[in-house]
Coordinates of C-alpha atoms in Angstrom, one line a residue:
X1091 CA 15.2 24.1 -23.6
X1092 CA 16.9 20.9 -23.4
X1093 CA 16.6 18.5 -26.5
X1094 CA 17.9 14.8 -26.3
X1095 CA 18.2 12.9 -29.5
X1096 CA 17.1 9.4 -29.3
X1097 CA 16.2 7.1 -32.3
X1098 CA 14.0 3.9 -32.1
X1099 CA 12.5 1.8 -35.0
X1100 CA 9.1 2.5 -33.6
X1101 CA 7.5 5.1 -31.2
X1102 CA 4.1 4.0 -29.6
X1103 CA 2.1 7.0 -27.9
X1104 CA -0.2 5.9 -25.1
X1105 CA -0.1 2.7 -23.0
X1106 CA -3.8 1.7 -23.0
X1107 CA -5.6 -1.0 -24.5
X1108 CA -4.3 -0.2 -28.0
X1109 CA -0.9 1.0 -27.3
X1110 CA -0.2 -1.8 -25.1
X1111 CA -1.0 -4.2 -28.1
X1112 CA 1.1 -2.0 -30.4
X1113 CA 4.3 -2.4 -28.1
X1114 CA 3.6 -6.1 -27.9
X1115 CA 3.2 -6.7 -31.4
X1116 CA 6.1 -4.4 -32.6
X1117 CA 8.5 -5.9 -30.0
X1118 CA 7.8 -9.3 -30.8
X1119 CA 8.5 -8.5 -34.3
X1120 CA 11.9 -7.6 -33.6
X1121 CA 11.6 -3.6 -33.4
X1122 CA 13.2 -1.5 -31.1
X1123 CA 10.2 0.6 -29.4
X1124 CA 9.7 3.3 -27.4
X1125 CA 6.5 3.3 -25.6
X1126 CA 5.3 6.9 -24.3
X1127 CA 2.7 7.6 -21.3
X1128 CA 1.8 10.8 -20.5
X1129 CA 0.8 9.8 -16.9
X1130 CA 2.5 8.0 -14.1
X1131 CA 3.9 4.4 -13.9
X1132 CA 1.4 1.9 -12.1
X1133 CA 3.6 -1.2 -11.9
X1134 CA 1.3 -4.6 -12.2
X1135 CA 0.2 -5.7 -8.6
X1136 CA 2.4 -3.4 -6.4
X1137 CA 0.7 -0.5 -8.0
X1138 CA -2.7 -1.4 -7.3
X1139 CA -2.9 0.0 -3.9
X1140 CA -6.6 -0.2 -3.3
X1141 CA -7.2 -3.8 -4.6
X1142 CA -7.9 -5.3 -1.4
X1143 CA -9.9 -2.7 0.3
X1144 CA -13.7 -2.6 1.1
X1145 CA -15.9 0.5 1.0
X1146 CA -15.5 0.6 4.9
X1147 CA -11.6 1.1 4.6
X1148 CA -12.1 4.7 3.1
X1149 CA -12.7 7.5 5.0
X1150 CA -16.0 8.4 3.4
X1151 CA -16.9 4.8 2.5
X1152 CA -15.8 5.1 -1.1
X1153 CA -18.0 8.5 -1.9
X1154 CA -17.0 11.5 -3.3
X1155 CA -16.6 14.5 -1.1
X1156 CA -17.8 17.8 -1.7
X1157 CA -14.2 19.0 -2.1
X1158 CA -13.8 16.1 -4.8
X1159 CA -16.7 17.3 -6.7
X1160 CA -15.6 21.0 -6.5
X1161 CA -12.2 19.9 -7.9
X1162 CA -13.7 17.5 -10.5
X1163 CA -16.9 19.0 -12.1
X1164 CA -16.7 16.4 -14.9
X1165 CA -15.9 13.5 -13.2
X1166 CA -18.7 14.0 -10.5
X1167 CA -21.4 13.8 -13.2
X1168 CA -21.1 9.8 -13.1
X1169 CA -19.2 7.0 -11.2
X1170 CA -15.7 7.7 -11.9
X1171 CA -15.4 10.2 -9.0
X1172 CA -14.9 7.9 -6.0
X1173 CA -12.0 7.1 -3.3
X1174 CA -11.2 3.9 -4.5
X1175 CA -10.3 5.1 -7.9
X1176 CA -9.1 8.7 -7.0
X1177 CA -6.2 9.9 -9.2
X1178 CA -6.8 7.1 -11.9
X1179 CA -9.2 9.2 -14.0
X1180 CA -7.6 12.4 -15.5
X1181 CA -7.9 15.5 -13.3
X1182 CA -10.3 18.1 -14.5
X1183 CA -8.0 20.7 -13.1
X1184 CA -4.8 19.9 -14.7
X1185 CA -6.4 18.7 -18.1
X1186 CA -9.2 20.9 -18.7
X1187 CA -11.3 21.0 -21.8
X1188 CA -14.1 23.4 -23.5
X1189 CA -17.7 22.2 -23.9
X1190 CA -19.5 24.0 -26.7
X1191 CA -22.0 21.2 -26.2
X1192 CA -21.9 19.3 -22.9
X1193 CA -19.5 16.3 -23.5
X1194 CA -18.8 13.9 -20.5
X1195 CA -15.0 13.1 -21.0
X1196 CA -13.6 10.6 -18.7
X1197 CA -9.9 9.7 -19.2
X1198 CA -7.1 7.5 -17.5
X1199 CA -3.9 9.3 -17.7
X1200 CA -1.3 6.6 -16.4
X1201 CA 0.3 3.5 -17.4
X1202 CA -2.2 1.2 -18.7
X1203 CA -4.4 3.9 -19.4
X1204 CA -8.3 2.9 -19.2
X1205 CA -7.3 -0.9 -19.7
X1206 CA -7.3 -0.6 -15.8
X1207 CA -10.7 0.9 -15.5
X1208 CA -12.7 -0.7 -18.4
X1209 CA -16.0 -2.5 -18.4
X1210 CA -14.3 -5.5 -20.2
X1211 CA -17.4 -6.3 -22.4
X1212 CA -15.8 -7.8 -25.7
X1213 CA -17.7 -8.0 -28.9
X1214 CA -16.9 -8.3 -32.6
X1215 CA -18.6 -6.0 -35.1
X1216 CA -20.5 -7.8 -37.6
X1217 CA -20.5 -8.2 -41.5
X1218 CA -23.4 -5.5 -41.6
X1219 CA -21.6 -3.2 -39.3
X1220 CA -18.9 -2.7 -41.8
X1221 CA -21.4 -2.3 -44.9
X1222 CA -24.2 -0.2 -43.3
X1223 CA -22.3 3.2 -44.2
X1224 CA -22.2 2.3 -47.9
X1225 CA -25.6 0.6 -47.9
X1226 CA -27.4 3.6 -46.2
X1227 CA -25.2 6.4 -47.9
X1228 CA -24.1 7.4 -44.3
X1229 CA -20.5 9.3 -44.1
X1230 CA -18.0 7.0 -46.0
X1231 CA -17.6 3.4 -46.6
X1232 CA -15.3 1.3 -44.3
X1233 CA -12.3 0.5 -46.1
X1234 CA -12.1 -3.3 -44.8
X1235 CA -14.8 -5.8 -44.5
X1236 CA -15.7 -8.3 -41.8
X1237 CA -13.4 -11.1 -43.6
X1238 CA -10.5 -8.7 -43.2
X1239 CA -10.6 -8.3 -39.6
X1240 CA -11.8 -11.8 -38.7
X1241 CA -8.6 -13.5 -38.2
X1242 CA -7.3 -10.6 -36.3
X1243 CA -10.4 -11.1 -33.9
X1244 CA -9.2 -14.8 -33.4
X1245 CA -5.8 -13.8 -32.6
X1246 CA -6.6 -11.2 -30.0
X1247 CA -9.2 -13.2 -28.4
X1248 CA -6.9 -16.1 -27.9
X1249 CA -4.6 -13.9 -26.3
X1250 CA -6.5 -11.7 -24.3
X1251 CA -8.7 -14.4 -22.7
X1252 CA -12.3 -13.7 -23.5
X1253 CA -15.1 -15.6 -21.9
X1254 CA -18.1 -16.3 -23.5
X1255 CA -20.4 -18.7 -25.4
X1256 CA -20.8 -19.5 -29.1
X1257 CA -24.2 -18.5 -29.8
X1258 CA -24.3 -19.0 -33.3
X1259 CA -25.8 -15.3 -33.8
X1260 CA -25.0 -13.5 -37.2
X1261 CA -25.7 -10.0 -35.2
X1262 CA -23.2 -11.3 -32.8
X1263 CA -20.4 -13.3 -34.3
X1264 CA -18.5 -15.9 -32.3
X1265 CA -15.1 -15.9 -31.3
X1266 CA -12.3 -17.9 -29.6
X1267 CA -13.7 -18.2 -26.2
X1268 CA -12.9 -19.3 -22.8
X1269 CA -15.6 -20.9 -21.0
X1270 CA -18.4 -18.4 -20.2
X1271 CA -19.6 -17.3 -16.9
X1272 CA -23.2 -18.4 -15.8
X1273 CA -26.2 -16.6 -15.9
X1274 CA -27.9 -16.7 -12.5
X1275 CA -31.0 -18.7 -12.0
X1276 CA -33.4 -15.7 -12.7
X1277 CA -31.4 -14.9 -15.7
X1278 CA -31.9 -18.2 -16.8
X1279 CA -35.5 -18.1 -16.5
X1280 CA -35.9 -14.8 -18.2
X1281 CA -33.8 -16.0 -21.0
X1282 CA -35.9 -19.1 -21.6
X1283 CA -39.4 -16.9 -21.5
X1284 CA -37.7 -14.5 -23.8
X1285 CA -37.0 -17.2 -26.3
X1286 CA -40.4 -18.5 -26.2
X1287 CA -42.2 -15.0 -26.1
X1288 CA -40.5 -13.6 -29.1
X1289 CA -39.8 -16.9 -31.2
X1290 CA -36.3 -17.1 -30.9
X1291 CA -35.8 -13.2 -32.3
X1292 CA -34.4 -12.0 -29.0
X1293 CA -31.7 -13.6 -27.0
X1294 CA -30.4 -13.0 -23.6
X1295 CA -26.8 -14.3 -23.2
X1296 CA -24.0 -13.9 -20.6
X1297 CA -22.0 -11.1 -21.3
X1298 CA -18.6 -11.9 -23.0
X1299 CA -15.9 -10.5 -21.1
X1300 CA -12.2 -10.0 -21.0
X1301 CA -12.1 -12.0 -17.6
X1302 CA -10.3 -15.3 -18.1
X1303 CA -12.5 -18.2 -16.5
X1304 CA -9.4 -20.6 -16.7
X1305 CA -5.8 -19.7 -15.7
X1306 CA -3.5 -18.5 -18.2
X1307 CA 0.0 -20.0 -16.8
X1308 CA 1.9 -18.9 -19.8
X1309 CA 1.0 -15.1 -19.0
X1310 CA 1.3 -15.7 -15.3
X1311 CA -2.7 -14.8 -15.0
X1312 CA -4.9 -16.5 -12.5
X1313 CA -8.4 -17.1 -13.3
X1314 CA -11.3 -14.8 -12.2
X1315 CA -11.8 -14.7 -8.3
X1316 CA -15.4 -13.3 -8.6
X1317 CA -14.3 -10.4 -6.2
X1318 CA -15.7 -7.6 -8.6
X1319 CA -13.1 -5.3 -8.0
X1320 CA -11.6 -5.1 -11.6
X1321 CA -11.5 -1.5 -11.6
X1322 CA -9.2 -1.4 -8.8
X1323 CA -6.4 -3.3 -10.5
X1324 CA -6.4 -7.0 -10.4
X1325 CA -3.4 -8.8 -8.7
X1326 CA -4.5 -12.0 -10.2
X1327 CA -4.1 -10.6 -13.6
X1328 CA -7.5 -12.2 -14.2
X1329 CA -8.8 -9.5 -16.5
X1330 CA -7.0 -8.1 -19.6
X1331 CA -5.0 -5.1 -19.2
X1332 CA -1.7 -3.7 -20.7
X1333 CA 0.1 -4.6 -17.2
X1334 CA -1.6 -7.8 -16.7
X1335 CA -0.9 -9.2 -20.4
X1336 CA 0.5 -7.0 -23.3
X1337 CA 3.2 -5.2 -21.3
X1338 CA 5.0 -8.0 -19.6
X1339 CA 5.4 -9.8 -23.4
X1340 CA 6.7 -6.8 -24.8
X1341 CA 9.3 -6.1 -21.7
X1342 CA 10.5 -9.9 -22.1
X1343 CA 11.5 -9.4 -25.8
X1344 CA 14.2 -6.8 -24.6
X1345 CA 13.1 -4.5 -27.4
X1346 CA 10.9 -2.0 -25.2
X1347 CA 11.8 1.3 -23.7
X1348 CA 8.9 2.7 -21.5
X1349 CA 9.0 6.5 -20.7
X1350 CA 6.0 7.8 -18.2
X1351 CA 5.5 11.3 -17.5
X1352 CA 5.8 12.1 -21.5
X1353 CA 3.0 14.3 -23.2
X1354 CA 3.7 14.0 -27.0
X1355 CA 3.0 17.5 -28.2
X1356 CA 3.3 16.8 -31.8
X1357 CA 4.4 14.6 -34.6
X1358 CA 7.6 15.7 -36.4
X1359 CA 7.1 15.8 -39.9
X1360 CA 9.7 16.0 -42.8
X1361 CA 8.0 17.8 -45.8
X1362 CA 10.6 16.5 -48.1
X1363 CA 10.2 13.1 -47.5
X1364 CA 6.3 13.4 -46.8
X1365 CA 7.1 11.0 -43.6
X1366 CA 7.1 11.6 -39.9
X1367 CA 10.3 11.4 -38.3
X1368 CA 9.6 11.0 -34.7
X1369 CA 7.6 13.1 -32.0
X1370 CA 8.3 15.8 -29.7
X1371 CA 7.6 15.2 -25.9
X1372 CA 7.1 17.4 -23.0
X1373 CA 8.1 15.8 -19.6
X1374 CA 5.3 16.5 -17.5
X1375 CA 7.5 16.7 -14.1
X1376 CA 10.2 18.7 -15.7
X1377 CA 8.7 20.7 -18.5
X1378 CA 11.7 19.8 -20.6
X1379 CA 11.4 19.0 -24.3
X1380 CA 12.8 16.3 -26.0
X1381 CA 12.7 14.8 -29.4
X1382 CA 12.6 11.1 -30.2
X1383 CA 13.0 9.8 -33.9
X1384 CA 11.9 6.6 -35.3
X1385 CA 10.9 4.9 -38.7
X1386 CA 7.4 4.5 -37.7
X1387 CA 4.9 6.0 -35.2
X1388 CA 1.8 4.6 -33.7
X1389 CA -0.5 7.0 -32.2
X1390 CA -2.6 5.2 -29.3
X1391 CA -3.5 8.3 -27.1
X1392 CA -7.1 7.4 -27.1
X1393 CA -9.2 8.8 -29.9
X1394 CA -9.5 12.5 -29.1
X1395 CA -5.9 12.8 -28.0
X1396 CA -4.5 11.0 -31.0
X1397 CA -6.3 13.5 -32.8
X1398 CA -5.2 16.3 -30.6
X1399 CA -1.6 15.5 -31.4
X1400 CA -2.3 15.6 -35.3
X1401 CA -4.0 18.8 -35.0
X1402 CA -0.9 20.2 -33.4
X1403 CA 1.4 18.6 -35.8
X1404 CA 2.9 20.2 -39.2
X1405 CA 0.7 23.1 -39.1
X1406 CA 3.3 25.0 -41.1
X1407 CA 2.2 22.7 -44.0
X1408 CA -1.5 22.0 -42.9
X1409 CA -3.1 25.0 -40.9
X1410 CA -5.5 22.3 -39.2
X1411 CA -2.5 19.8 -38.4
X1412 CA -0.8 16.6 -40.0
X1413 CA -4.0 14.5 -41.6
X1414 CA -6.0 17.6 -42.1
X1415 CA -6.0 17.6 -45.8
X1416 CA -9.2 15.7 -46.3
X1417 CA -11.1 18.4 -44.0
X1418 CA -12.5 15.5 -41.9
X1419 CA -9.7 15.5 -39.0
X1420 CA -11.7 15.8 -35.9
X1421 CA -15.0 15.3 -37.2
X1422 CA -17.5 12.6 -37.0
X1423 CA -17.4 12.1 -33.3
X1424 CA -19.4 9.1 -32.2
X1425 CA -19.9 7.3 -28.7
X1426 CA -22.7 4.9 -27.8
X1427 CA -26.0 6.6 -26.0
X1428 CA -27.2 5.0 -22.9
X1429 CA -29.2 5.6 -19.9
X1430 CA -32.3 4.3 -21.3
X1431 CA -34.0 0.9 -20.3
X1432 CA -36.2 -0.6 -17.8
X1433 CA -36.0 -2.2 -14.3
X1434 CA -38.3 -4.5 -12.4
X1435 CA -38.8 -7.3 -9.7
X1436 CA -38.9 -10.9 -10.1
X1437 CA -40.9 -13.2 -7.8
X1438 CA -40.8 -17.0 -7.0
X1439 CA -36.9 -17.2 -6.7
X1440 CA -36.7 -16.2 -2.9
X1441 CA -35.0 -19.5 -1.9
X1442 CA -32.3 -19.0 -4.8
X1443 CA -29.1 -17.2 -4.7
X1444 CA -25.8 -17.0 -6.7
X1445 CA -22.0 -17.4 -6.2
X1446 CA -19.6 -14.8 -5.6
X1447 CA -19.6 -11.5 -7.5
X1448 CA -19.6 -12.3 -11.1
X1449 CA -17.4 -10.0 -13.4
X1450 CA -20.0 -9.6 -16.1
X1451 CA -23.8 -9.6 -16.5
X1452 CA -26.3 -10.3 -19.3
X1453 CA -26.2 -9.2 -22.9
X1454 CA -29.3 -8.9 -25.4
X1455 CA -27.9 -8.3 -28.9
X1456 CA -29.4 -6.1 -31.2
X1457 CA -32.9 -6.7 -32.9
X1458 CA -34.1 -3.4 -34.2
X1459 CA -33.5 -3.0 -38.1
X1460 CA -32.0 -6.6 -38.2
X1461 CA -33.5 -9.3 -40.6
X1462 CA -37.1 -8.1 -41.5
X1463 CA -37.5 -5.8 -38.5
X1464 CA -37.8 -2.0 -39.9
X1465 CA -37.8 1.3 -37.8
X1466 CA -38.1 5.1 -38.5
X1467 CA -34.4 5.1 -37.6
X1468 CA -31.2 3.6 -38.7
X1469 CA -29.0 1.2 -36.8
X1470 CA -29.9 -0.3 -33.4
X1471 CA -28.9 -1.1 -29.8
X1472 CA -27.9 -3.7 -27.5
X1473 CA -28.6 -4.1 -23.8
X1474 CA -26.4 -4.8 -20.6
X1475 CA -27.8 -5.9 -17.5
X1476 CA -28.3 -8.0 -14.5
X1477 CA -30.5 -9.8 -12.2
X1478 CA -29.6 -9.9 -8.4
X1479 CA -31.0 -9.9 -5.0
X1480 CA -30.7 -6.7 -2.8
X1481 CA -28.1 -6.7 -0.1
X1482 CA -27.2 -5.0 3.0
X1483 CA -27.1 -1.5 1.5
X1484 CA -31.0 -1.6 1.0
X1485 CA -33.2 0.6 3.2
X1486 CA -35.7 -1.8 5.2
X1487 CA -38.5 0.6 5.9
X1488 CA -40.3 -1.6 8.2
X1489 CA -37.4 -1.8 10.8
X1490 CA -35.4 1.2 11.0
X1491 CA -33.3 0.5 13.8
X1492 CA -32.1 -2.2 16.3
X1493 CA -31.8 -6.2 16.2
X1494 CA -34.7 -6.4 13.8
X1495 CA -32.9 -4.3 11.4
X1496 CA -29.8 -6.3 11.8
X1497 CA -31.7 -9.6 11.3
X1498 CA -33.4 -8.1 8.3
X1499 CA -30.2 -7.1 6.5
X1500 CA -28.5 -10.5 7.3
X1501 CA -31.2 -11.9 4.8
X1502 CA -30.8 -11.0 1.0
X1503 CA -33.6 -8.8 -0.3
X1504 CA -36.0 -9.3 -3.1
X1505 CA -34.7 -10.0 -6.6
X1506 CA -34.6 -7.3 -9.0
X1507 CA -33.7 -7.2 -12.7
X1508 CA -32.6 -4.2 -15.0
X1509 CA -31.0 -3.4 -18.2
X1510 CA -29.7 -0.2 -20.3
X1511 CA -29.4 0.0 -23.9
X1512 CA -26.3 1.0 -25.7
X1513 CA -27.1 2.8 -29.0
X1514 CA -25.3 3.2 -32.0
X1515 CA -24.5 6.8 -32.7
X1516 CA -24.2 7.7 -36.6
X1517 CA -21.0 9.3 -38.0
X1518 CA -22.0 13.2 -38.7
X1519 CA -19.6 15.7 -39.9
X1520 CA -21.1 18.5 -37.6
X1521 CA -20.2 16.5 -34.5
X1522 CA -16.6 17.6 -34.0
X1523 CA -13.5 18.6 -31.8
X1524 CA -11.3 21.3 -32.4
X1525 CA -8.3 23.0 -30.8
X1526 CA -9.0 26.0 -28.7
X1527 CA -5.9 27.9 -28.2
X1528 CA -7.3 30.5 -25.8
X1529 CA -7.6 27.7 -23.0
X1530 CA -4.7 26.0 -21.8
X1531 CA -3.8 23.1 -19.4
X1532 CA -1.3 22.7 -16.7
X1533 CA 1.6 22.5 -19.0
X1534 CA 0.5 25.7 -21.3
X1535 CA -0.9 23.2 -24.1
X1536 CA -4.1 24.3 -25.9
X1537 CA -6.9 22.1 -25.3
X1538 CA -9.8 20.6 -27.0
X1539 CA -13.3 22.2 -27.6
X1540 CA -16.4 19.7 -28.0
X1541 CA -19.2 20.3 -30.1
X1542 CA -21.1 17.2 -30.5
X1543 CA -24.8 16.3 -29.6
X1544 CA -27.1 13.3 -30.1
X1545 CA -28.9 13.9 -33.5
X1546 CA -32.7 12.9 -34.3
X1547 CA -31.6 9.3 -35.1
X1548 CA -30.5 8.7 -31.8
X1549 CA -33.5 10.3 -30.0
X1550 CA -35.6 8.3 -32.1
X1551 CA -34.1 5.3 -31.1
X1552 CA -33.9 6.0 -27.4
X1553 CA -37.8 5.4 -27.4
X1554 CA -37.6 1.9 -28.4
X1555 CA -34.6 1.6 -26.0
X1556 CA -37.0 2.1 -23.1
X1557 CA -40.2 0.5 -24.5
X1558 CA -38.4 -2.6 -25.7
X1559 CA -36.8 -2.9 -22.2
X1560 CA -40.1 -2.8 -20.6
X1561 CA -41.7 -5.5 -23.1
X1562 CA -38.7 -7.9 -22.5
X1563 CA -38.9 -7.6 -18.7
X1564 CA -42.4 -8.2 -18.7
X1565 CA -42.3 -11.2 -21.3
X1566 CA -39.6 -12.4 -18.9
X1567 CA -42.1 -12.5 -16.0
X1568 CA -40.8 -9.5 -14.1
X1569 CA -43.3 -7.3 -12.0
X1570 CA -43.6 -3.6 -11.5
X1571 CA -41.4 -3.0 -14.4
X1572 CA -40.6 0.5 -14.9
X1573 CA -38.9 2.1 -18.0
X1574 CA -36.6 5.0 -18.0
X1575 CA -35.3 7.3 -20.5
X1576 CA -32.8 9.7 -18.9
X1577 CA -30.6 12.6 -19.6
X1578 CA -27.5 11.4 -22.0
X1579 CA -25.1 13.2 -23.6
X1580 CA -21.8 11.9 -25.8
X1581 CA -19.0 10.9 -23.7
X1582 CA -20.9 9.1 -21.0
X1583 CA -20.4 5.7 -22.8
X1584 CA -16.6 6.3 -22.3
X1585 CA -16.6 4.8 -26.0
X1586 CA -15.5 8.1 -27.6
X1587 CA -14.5 7.3 -31.5
X1588 CA -14.3 8.7 -34.6
X1589 CA -12.2 12.3 -35.4
X1590 CA -9.5 10.3 -37.7
X1591 CA -11.7 8.0 -39.6
X1592 CA -10.4 5.2 -41.9
X1593 CA -11.7 5.3 -45.5
X1594 CA -11.0 4.5 -49.2
X1595 CA -10.2 8.1 -50.4
X1596 CA -7.8 10.4 -49.0
X1597 CA -10.3 13.5 -50.0
X1598 CA -12.9 12.2 -47.5
X1599 CA -10.8 10.2 -44.8
X1600 CA -7.8 10.4 -42.5
X1601 CA -6.6 7.1 -42.5
X1602 CA -6.4 4.3 -45.3
X1603 CA -7.4 0.5 -44.8
X1604 CA -4.4 -0.2 -42.9
X1605 CA -4.7 2.6 -40.3
X1606 CA -1.8 4.8 -42.0
X1607 CA -2.1 8.5 -42.1
X1608 CA -2.9 9.4 -45.9
X1609 CA -0.5 12.5 -45.6
X1610 CA 2.2 10.6 -43.4
X1611 CA 1.9 6.8 -44.3
X1612 CA 4.4 6.0 -41.5
X1613 CA 2.0 7.3 -39.0
X1614 CA -0.7 4.7 -37.7
X1615 CA -3.6 5.3 -35.5
X1616 CA -5.5 2.3 -34.3
X1617 CA -7.4 3.4 -31.4
X1618 CA -11.0 4.6 -31.5
X1619 CA -9.8 7.8 -33.6
X1620 CA -10.0 5.3 -36.5
X1621 CA -13.4 4.2 -36.4
X1622 CA -15.5 4.7 -39.5
X1623 CA -18.7 3.9 -37.7
X1624 CA -19.7 2.7 -34.2
X1625 CA -21.8 -0.4 -34.1
X1626 CA -23.9 -0.6 -31.0
X1627 CA -21.0 -3.0 -29.4
X1628 CA -18.3 -2.2 -27.0
X1629 CA -15.4 -1.1 -29.3
X1630 CA -12.3 -2.3 -27.5
X1631 CA -11.8 -5.7 -29.0
X1632 CA -12.2 -4.0 -32.3
X1633 CA -9.3 -1.7 -31.5
X1634 CA -6.9 -4.7 -30.5
X1635 CA -7.8 -6.6 -33.8
X1636 CA -7.2 -3.3 -35.8
X1637 CA -4.0 -2.8 -33.9
X1638 CA -2.4 -6.1 -34.2
X1639 CA -3.3 -6.2 -38.2
X1640 CA -1.7 -2.8 -38.8
X1641 CA 1.4 -3.7 -36.8
X1642 CA 1.9 -6.7 -39.2
X1643 CA 1.4 -4.5 -41.9
X1644 CA 3.9 -2.0 -40.7
X1645 CA 6.8 -4.3 -40.0
X1646 CA 6.2 -5.8 -43.4
X1647 CA 6.1 -2.8 -45.1
X1648 CA 9.6 -1.8 -43.2
X1649 CA 11.2 -4.9 -44.3
X1650 CA 10.0 -4.2 -48.1
X1651 CA 11.6 -0.7 -47.7
X1652 CA 8.2 1.0 -48.3
X1653 CA 8.1 3.0 -45.3

């Protein structure tokens, strides 16, 4: 085993959305930072090898082959398995996990992580989200309130570039936005009908998205080109990713060292100082082990992987790992449950179309258990959806072959509209992950075992997610409306959260109000692992804000000699 000693002011583990932000903030504040990424490097623009390809440029028209399905039994459960993004989602073969209960875990192990692959929907948690646990006696209270994070939402929105309207809704706080993308003509009509039908209690707005609608020349980013190829990497830098936004800033400072192919196996803990002294790294290409030391460590490896690192650390002091003294490490797994909603057809707009391929759809914010509404379950859900005209992929049954078929497919088909709910999953101690040391990955490391499921609260909520979807579309003028309440397991939302939650008491939480591990205050976790509850909105914007806030606190604490 070759061990190399290298010291930095800070080490950041993981280069995804939160890791990229940590690197940017810490380097800009003058710290020498080592950014560790377990996967390969992907260079901005040059590394987006499929960015200009169409479906017909792939051997199997961007569809997974039977061999791909056999090699990736988890990825094939949903859209991540295809030819255009093949290799950007983690390999089921190299990085397996154990499913005590089904969990659809879709991971991105490369520079930029899932910031290259995310759906970009960007919403703030609201005031009630931070108070609901305390009010309802669920899990533990958040150690912060909306007022604590609001300035940091402002800060990250301005830099990242979030496009959206200021809608004046308490349930969905406004932010610092670039001009919104437009609802198409059918969505505008449905929105107006909903407002009238429900007395202003339900709103259909254009989805707030991390795609810039105006150029940001100071970041060398060009506004969205309406290509709808975001998941292939954007050569225009039109959506927020580590590569397009945070990494260039961090590199420009001259304070950043980037090391790909670096699997962090544990945080190195000094039991006398009760501080971390760095991390141990396994080089995924050479299988050599290295130690890197630092004053502070930011774990941003994605929710479950950050917790995996803690579980593998300081086991000579805590059997279940660093941060486990509360008994909550690995517990309170959350995601958002989806695949329940409605779809239908809209008549009367056959002479209308829309411009380009918009990078976002519409959003209907939560309205259940809000204001005077009370249900037989807690919390609520929002809807994401879109109206569009069917294209050339549709099957025209009446003209199955020849010139008539070609002519029919040259014209757009009927307007359809559909939407799926994203519902909040409550934190529950019994929903957990753990280390399974009997199963090893490609590098001989223990893997995670998943033991989480939807509980009664979520199952009750799903009935409303479907029925309310039907009611909304019918009120919006849609015809032949059909609801759906399909199979859904945790992980499918790709919003995994919890397992190292923030709290007010070291006896009941892993992190304090500034994302510090109670057992090692120079270790910070600001990815999804830190979440105390899930809300029903996409969480990535909150990770950005929490990361910027924690980084500012960490640098200030270092200057004061507190870390």
